[in-house]
Amino acid sequence: MAMISVNHLQRDFVQRHSRTWHRHPTVVHAVRDLSFQVQAGEIFGLLGQNGAGKTTTIKTLTTLLLPTGGQATVAGLDVARDYKAIRQQINFIFGGELGLYRRLSARDNLIYFGSLYKLPPTTLVQRADTLLAQVGLSAEADHLVETFSKGMTQKLQIARGLINIPKVLFMDEPTIGLDAISVQNLHQIILQAKKSGTTIVLTTHYLPEAELLCDHLIVIDHGQEVASGTVADVIAQGQKIAPKAQIASLEEAYITLIERSAAHV
Ligand SMILES: Nc1ncnc2c1ncn2[C@@H]1O[C@H](COP(=O)(O)OP(=O)(O)OP(=O)(O)O)[C@@H](O)[C@H]1O
């Protein structure tokens, strides 16, 4: 079953310039005619260069931005119309984002965010403690977030993202700034969330991470699809356009596909 369905999605931005000699605003086509599906219970990767349109796609699917064209549904609900219902069923984590209350403890942050989803208080405390244990923050449960390192903050963000047992968890560069062991822990948490039935959509610039985690993925450039499918499918697509090269990894395929796409812009 498709948990997310994206059909000819488009999102334009009007960019106004500060310089007076730029009389007219320009239109940036951040996402153009993008179509893909994410199956329930899978980990889906959204890959692309800086400015490719990944965050814009995620913001549209999480109802933070309205599409300017096309349609998208999440859990069968229309992102342009059913934003309240969608927000109850999903959660999202943007890399490097704060969005936590620095003067509250880790546990109180989780209890506060959980209360927004109307979870009963007793369930909430239990859930907060389970998640803190899962991300390795049990010892710091009562510490204020302002005392946390970047990695600890990111772990708490992950726990916050799972507090409402979301049907879909969107993660924009979740491992940015984490040390190697924290990255490994986070991968385990992501795989555990998938095992419990959460559908996960993530963006990452670390291709080995995408290769390790993603069931399916899409590579986009200038807001458009360049390749999609399983890791093996994308490697095959890279190999097809560079038959003389020995393409053995997602990273090699990605570079080949993006270089080919850039040559055609
Ligand atoms: N609010 C905005 N106003 C104008 N242009 C925007 C806005 N947000 C994004 N853009 C433009 O849309 C394009 C896609 O940006 P987006 O943030 O989606 O890229 P990205 O793939 O997430 O990049 P990165 O990997 O650097 O995070 C870029 O050209 C960007 O400048």
PDB file of C-alpha atoms in Angstrom, residues 89-258:
ATOM      1  CA  GLN A  89      -0.275  11.208  12.081  1.00  0.00           C
ATOM      2  CA  ILE A  90       3.242  12.213  11.104  1.00  0.00           C
ATOM      3  CA  ASN A  91       6.295  13.775  12.650  1.00  0.00           C
ATOM      4  CA  PHE A  92       9.423  15.377  11.276  1.00  0.00           C
ATOM      5  CA  ILE A  93      12.966  16.140  12.266  1.00  0.00           C
ATOM      6  CA  PHE A  94      14.981  18.754  10.455  1.00  0.00           C
ATOM      7  CA  GLY A  95      18.764  18.372  10.889  1.00  0.00           C
ATOM      8  CA  GLY A  96      20.426  21.016  13.032  1.00  0.00           C
ATOM      9  CA  GLU A  97      17.020  22.472  13.935  1.00  0.00           C
ATOM     10  CA  LEU A  98      16.530  23.369  17.563  1.00  0.00           C
ATOM     11  CA  GLY A  99      12.748  23.399  18.089  1.00  0.00           C
ATOM     12  CA  LEU A 100      13.244  22.098  21.633  1.00  0.00           C
ATOM     13  CA  TYR A 101      12.796  24.019  24.869  1.00  0.00           C
ATOM     14  CA  ARG A 102      16.321  24.656  26.107  1.00  0.00           C
ATOM     15  CA  ARG A 103      15.249  25.505  29.657  1.00  0.00           C
ATOM     16  CA  LEU A 104      13.304  22.255  30.058  1.00  0.00           C
ATOM     17  CA  SER A 105      14.740  18.820  30.757  1.00  0.00           C
ATOM     18  CA  ALA A 106      14.889  16.157  28.058  1.00  0.00           C
ATOM     19  CA  ARG A 107      11.986  14.271  29.638  1.00  0.00           C
ATOM     20  CA  ASP A 108       9.845  17.409  30.039  1.00  0.00           C
ATOM     21  CA  ASN A 109      10.440  18.302  26.399  1.00  0.00           C
ATOM     22  CA  LEU A 110       9.156  14.885  25.321  1.00  0.00           C
ATOM     23  CA  ILE A 111       6.180  15.113  27.671  1.00  0.00           C
ATOM     24  CA  TYR A 112       5.332  18.566  26.327  1.00  0.00           C
ATOM     25  CA  PHE A 113       5.570  17.545  22.658  1.00  0.00           C
ATOM     26  CA  GLY A 114       3.663  14.340  23.352  1.00  0.00           C
ATOM     27  CA  SER A 115       0.860  16.313  24.977  1.00  0.00           C
ATOM     28  CA  LEU A 116       0.369  18.152  21.667  1.00  0.00           C
ATOM     29  CA  TYR A 117      -0.725  14.791  20.271  1.00  0.00           C
ATOM     30  CA  LYS A 118      -3.167  14.347  23.126  1.00  0.00           C
ATOM     31  CA  LEU A 119      -1.475  11.251  24.555  1.00  0.00           C
ATOM     32  CA  PRO A 120      -2.697  10.460  28.103  1.00  0.00           C
ATOM     33  CA  PRO A 121      -0.212  11.687  30.766  1.00  0.00           C
ATOM     34  CA  THR A 122       0.626   8.223  32.173  1.00  0.00           C
ATOM     35  CA  THR A 123       1.307   6.738  28.727  1.00  0.00           C
ATOM     36  CA  LEU A 124       3.329   9.830  27.916  1.00  0.00           C
ATOM     37  CA  VAL A 125       5.789   9.551  30.816  1.00  0.00           C
ATOM     38  CA  GLN A 126       6.294   5.875  30.048  1.00  0.00           C
ATOM     39  CA  ARG A 127       6.769   6.555  26.354  1.00  0.00           C
ATOM     40  CA  ALA A 128       9.187   9.436  27.051  1.00  0.00           C
ATOM     41  CA  ASP A 129      11.341   7.185  29.265  1.00  0.00           C
ATOM     42  CA  THR A 130      11.302   4.326  26.748  1.00  0.00           C
ATOM     43  CA  LEU A 131      12.413   6.676  23.989  1.00  0.00           C
ATOM     44  CA  LEU A 132      15.103   8.278  26.146  1.00  0.00           C
ATOM     45  CA  ALA A 133      16.467   4.786  26.847  1.00  0.00           C
ATOM     46  CA  GLN A 134      16.275   3.912  23.149  1.00  0.00           C
ATOM     47  CA  VAL A 135      18.353   6.941  22.111  1.00  0.00           C
ATOM     48  CA  GLY A 136      20.785   6.512  25.020  1.00  0.00           C
ATOM     49  CA  LEU A 137      19.749   9.532  27.064  1.00  0.00           C
ATOM     50  CA  SER A 138      18.324   7.859  30.196  1.00  0.00           C
ATOM     51  CA  ALA A 139      21.089   9.247  32.419  1.00  0.00           C
ATOM     52  CA  GLU A 140      20.394  12.761  31.100  1.00  0.00           C
ATOM     53  CA  ALA A 141      16.579  12.561  31.276  1.00  0.00           C
ATOM     54  CA  ASP A 142      16.404  15.294  33.928  1.00  0.00           C
ATOM     55  CA  HIS A 143      19.150  17.507  32.510  1.00  0.00           C
ATOM     56  CA  LEU A 144      18.253  20.787  30.826  1.00  0.00           C
ATOM     57  CA  VAL A 145      18.566  20.740  27.044  1.00  0.00           C
ATOM     58  CA  GLU A 146      20.795  23.849  27.194  1.00  0.00           C
ATOM     59  CA  THR A 147      23.517  21.642  28.707  1.00  0.00           C
ATOM     60  CA  PHE A 148      23.366  19.151  25.815  1.00  0.00           C
ATOM     61  CA  SER A 149      26.004  18.679  23.119  1.00  0.00           C
ATOM     62  CA  LYS A 150      24.994  18.762  19.440  1.00  0.00           C
ATOM     63  CA  GLY A 151      24.832  14.960  19.317  1.00  0.00           C
ATOM     64  CA  MET A 152      22.738  14.702  22.474  1.00  0.00           C
ATOM     65  CA  THR A 153      20.355  17.331  21.113  1.00  0.00           C
ATOM     66  CA  GLN A 154      20.025  15.396  17.872  1.00  0.00           C
ATOM     67  CA  LYS A 155      19.257  12.189  19.785  1.00  0.00           C
ATOM     68  CA  LEU A 156      16.552  14.019  21.701  1.00  0.00           C
ATOM     69  CA  GLN A 157      15.169  15.305  18.389  1.00  0.00           C
ATOM     70  CA  ILE A 158      14.853  11.698  17.228  1.00  0.00           C
ATOM     71  CA  ALA A 159      12.991  10.798  20.426  1.00  0.00           C
ATOM     72  CA  ARG A 160      10.733  13.836  19.897  1.00  0.00           C
ATOM     73  CA  GLY A 161      10.068  12.671  16.339  1.00  0.00           C
ATOM     74  CA  LEU A 162       8.883   9.274  17.597  1.00  0.00           C
ATOM     75  CA  ILE A 163       6.830  10.468  20.580  1.00  0.00           C
ATOM     76  CA  ASN A 164       3.463  10.242  18.815  1.00  0.00           C
ATOM     77  CA  ILE A 165       4.269   6.841  17.232  1.00  0.00           C
ATOM     78  CA  PRO A 166       3.980   8.485  13.816  1.00  0.00           C
ATOM     79  CA  LYS A 167       2.732   6.644  10.759  1.00  0.00           C
ATOM     80  CA  VAL A 168       5.388   8.520   8.798  1.00  0.00           C
ATOM     81  CA  LEU A 169       8.561  10.069  10.150  1.00  0.00           C
ATOM     82  CA  PHE A 170      10.295  12.604   7.889  1.00  0.00           C
ATOM     83  CA  MET A 171      13.981  13.184   8.628  1.00  0.00           C
ATOM     84  CA  ASP A 172      15.959  15.886   6.869  1.00  0.00           C
ATOM     85  CA  GLU A 173      19.668  15.035   7.236  1.00  0.00           C
ATOM     86  CA  PRO A 174      19.221  13.264  10.581  1.00  0.00           C
ATOM     87  CA  THR A 175      22.875  12.315  11.106  1.00  0.00           C
ATOM     88  CA  ILE A 176      24.403  15.699  10.329  1.00  0.00           C
ATOM     89  CA  GLY A 177      27.053  16.591  12.937  1.00  0.00           C
ATOM     90  CA  LEU A 178      26.962  13.244  14.748  1.00  0.00           C
ATOM     91  CA  ASP A 179      30.053  11.194  15.635  1.00  0.00           C
ATOM     92  CA  ALA A 180      30.520   7.721  14.109  1.00  0.00           C
ATOM     93  CA  ILE A 181      29.111   5.804  17.091  1.00  0.00           C
ATOM     94  CA  SER A 182      26.102   8.124  17.392  1.00  0.00           C
ATOM     95  CA  VAL A 183      25.469   7.664  13.655  1.00  0.00           C
ATOM     96  CA  GLN A 184      25.510   3.904  14.128  1.00  0.00           C
ATOM     97  CA  ASN A 185      23.104   4.194  17.092  1.00  0.00           C
ATOM     98  CA  LEU A 186      20.810   6.409  15.084  1.00  0.00           C
ATOM     99  CA  HIS A 187      20.774   3.888  12.228  1.00  0.00           C
ATOM    100  CA  GLN A 188      19.684   1.226  14.732  1.00  0.00           C
ATOM    101  CA  ILE A 189      16.894   3.515  15.994  1.00  0.00           C
ATOM    102  CA  ILE A 190      15.735   4.194  12.427  1.00  0.00           C
ATOM    103  CA  LEU A 191      15.712   0.466  11.641  1.00  0.00           C
ATOM    104  CA  GLN A 192      13.884  -0.241  14.914  1.00  0.00           C
ATOM    105  CA  ALA A 193      11.232   2.403  14.051  1.00  0.00           C
ATOM    106  CA  LYS A 194      10.807   0.746  10.658  1.00  0.00           C
ATOM    107  CA  LYS A 195      10.425  -2.643  12.370  1.00  0.00           C
ATOM    108  CA  SER A 196       7.640  -1.195  14.517  1.00  0.00           C
ATOM    109  CA  GLY A 197       5.817  -0.181  11.357  1.00  0.00           C
ATOM    110  CA  THR A 198       6.788   3.489  10.909  1.00  0.00           C
ATOM    111  CA  THR A 199       7.331   4.592   7.323  1.00  0.00           C
ATOM    112  CA  ILE A 200      10.451   6.745   7.094  1.00  0.00           C
ATOM    113  CA  VAL A 201      11.397   9.356   4.528  1.00  0.00           C
ATOM    114  CA  LEU A 202      14.894  10.735   4.877  1.00  0.00           C
ATOM    115  CA  THR A 203      17.302  12.990   3.082  1.00  0.00           C
ATOM    116  CA  THR A 204      21.019  12.550   3.434  1.00  0.00           C
ATOM    117  CA  HIS A 205      24.213  13.621   1.733  1.00  0.00           C
ATOM    118  CA  TYR A 206      25.963  10.483   3.019  1.00  0.00           C
ATOM    119  CA  LEU A 207      25.466   8.001   0.200  1.00  0.00           C
ATOM    120  CA  PRO A 208      26.705   4.958   2.174  1.00  0.00           C
ATOM    121  CA  GLU A 209      24.011   5.805   4.741  1.00  0.00           C
ATOM    122  CA  ALA A 210      21.346   5.805   2.034  1.00  0.00           C
ATOM    123  CA  GLU A 211      22.770   2.555   0.630  1.00  0.00           C
ATOM    124  CA  LEU A 212      22.590   0.952   4.066  1.00  0.00           C
ATOM    125  CA  LEU A 213      19.122   2.135   5.067  1.00  0.00           C
ATOM    126  CA  CYS A 214      16.900   2.809   2.075  1.00  0.00           C
ATOM    127  CA  ASP A 215      14.498   0.278   0.570  1.00  0.00           C
ATOM    128  CA  HIS A 216      13.758   2.673  -2.276  1.00  0.00           C
ATOM    129  CA  LEU A 217      15.068   6.095  -3.154  1.00  0.00           C
ATOM    130  CA  ILE A 218      14.807   8.905  -5.638  1.00  0.00           C
ATOM    131  CA  VAL A 219      17.654  11.083  -6.880  1.00  0.00           C
ATOM    132  CA  ILE A 220      16.574  14.580  -7.822  1.00  0.00           C
ATOM    133  CA  ASP A 221      18.360  17.465  -9.492  1.00  0.00           C
ATOM    134  CA  HIS A 222      16.918  20.950 -10.020  1.00  0.00           C
ATOM    135  CA  GLY A 223      13.636  19.671  -8.574  1.00  0.00           C
ATOM    136  CA  GLN A 224      13.300  16.818 -11.095  1.00  0.00           C
ATOM    137  CA  GLU A 225      13.803  13.074 -10.934  1.00  0.00           C
ATOM    138  CA  VAL A 226      17.126  11.811 -12.238  1.00  0.00           C
ATOM    139  CA  ALA A 227      16.794   8.175 -11.107  1.00  0.00           C
ATOM    140  CA  SER A 228      14.713   6.078  -8.729  1.00  0.00           C
ATOM    141  CA  GLY A 229      14.142   2.553  -7.458  1.00  0.00           C
ATOM    142  CA  THR A 230      16.070   0.284  -5.123  1.00  0.00           C
ATOM    143  CA  VAL A 231      19.783   0.872  -4.535  1.00  0.00           C
ATOM    144  CA  ALA A 232      20.491  -1.860  -7.118  1.00  0.00           C
ATOM    145  CA  ASP A 233      18.128  -0.165  -9.631  1.00  0.00           C
ATOM    146  CA  VAL A 234      19.902   3.176  -9.223  1.00  0.00           C
ATOM    147  CA  ILE A 235      23.336   1.564  -9.551  1.00  0.00           C
ATOM    148  CA  ALA A 236      22.091  -0.102 -12.758  1.00  0.00           C
ATOM    149  CA  GLN A 237      20.817   3.258 -14.064  1.00  0.00           C
ATOM    150  CA  GLY A 238      24.257   4.802 -13.375  1.00  0.00           C
ATOM    151  CA  GLN A 239      25.972   1.871 -15.094  1.00  0.00           C
ATOM    152  CA  LYS A 240      23.692   2.203 -18.125  1.00  0.00           C
ATOM    153  CA  ILE A 241      24.747   5.790 -18.831  1.00  0.00           C
ATOM    154  CA  ALA A 242      28.437   5.033 -18.194  1.00  0.00           C
ATOM    155  CA  PRO A 243      28.861   1.493 -19.586  1.00  0.00           C
ATOM    156  CA  LYS A 244      32.666   1.671 -19.534  1.00  0.00           C
ATOM    157  CA  ALA A 245      32.836   2.559 -15.847  1.00  0.00           C
ATOM    158  CA  GLN A 246      32.784  -0.066 -13.085  1.00  0.00           C
ATOM    159  CA  ILE A 247      29.917   1.241 -10.963  1.00  0.00           C
ATOM    160  CA  ALA A 248      29.726  -0.749  -7.754  1.00  0.00           C
ATOM    161  CA  SER A 249      28.249   1.621  -5.206  1.00  0.00           C
ATOM    162  CA  LEU A 250      25.364   4.039  -4.850  1.00  0.00           C
ATOM    163  CA  GLU A 251      27.893   6.858  -4.425  1.00  0.00           C
ATOM    164  CA  GLU A 252      29.528   6.108  -7.803  1.00  0.00           C
ATOM    165  CA  ALA A 253      26.139   5.812  -9.502  1.00  0.00           C
ATOM    166  CA  TYR A 254      24.938   9.045  -7.876  1.00  0.00           C
ATOM    167  CA  ILE A 255      27.968  11.034  -9.072  1.00  0.00           C
ATOM    168  CA  THR A 256      27.580   9.668 -12.602  1.00  0.00           C
ATOM    169  CA  LEU A 257      23.853  10.463 -12.674  1.00  0.00           C
ATOM    170  CA  ILE A 258      24.264  13.983 -11.262  1.00  0.00           C
TER     171      ILE A 258
END
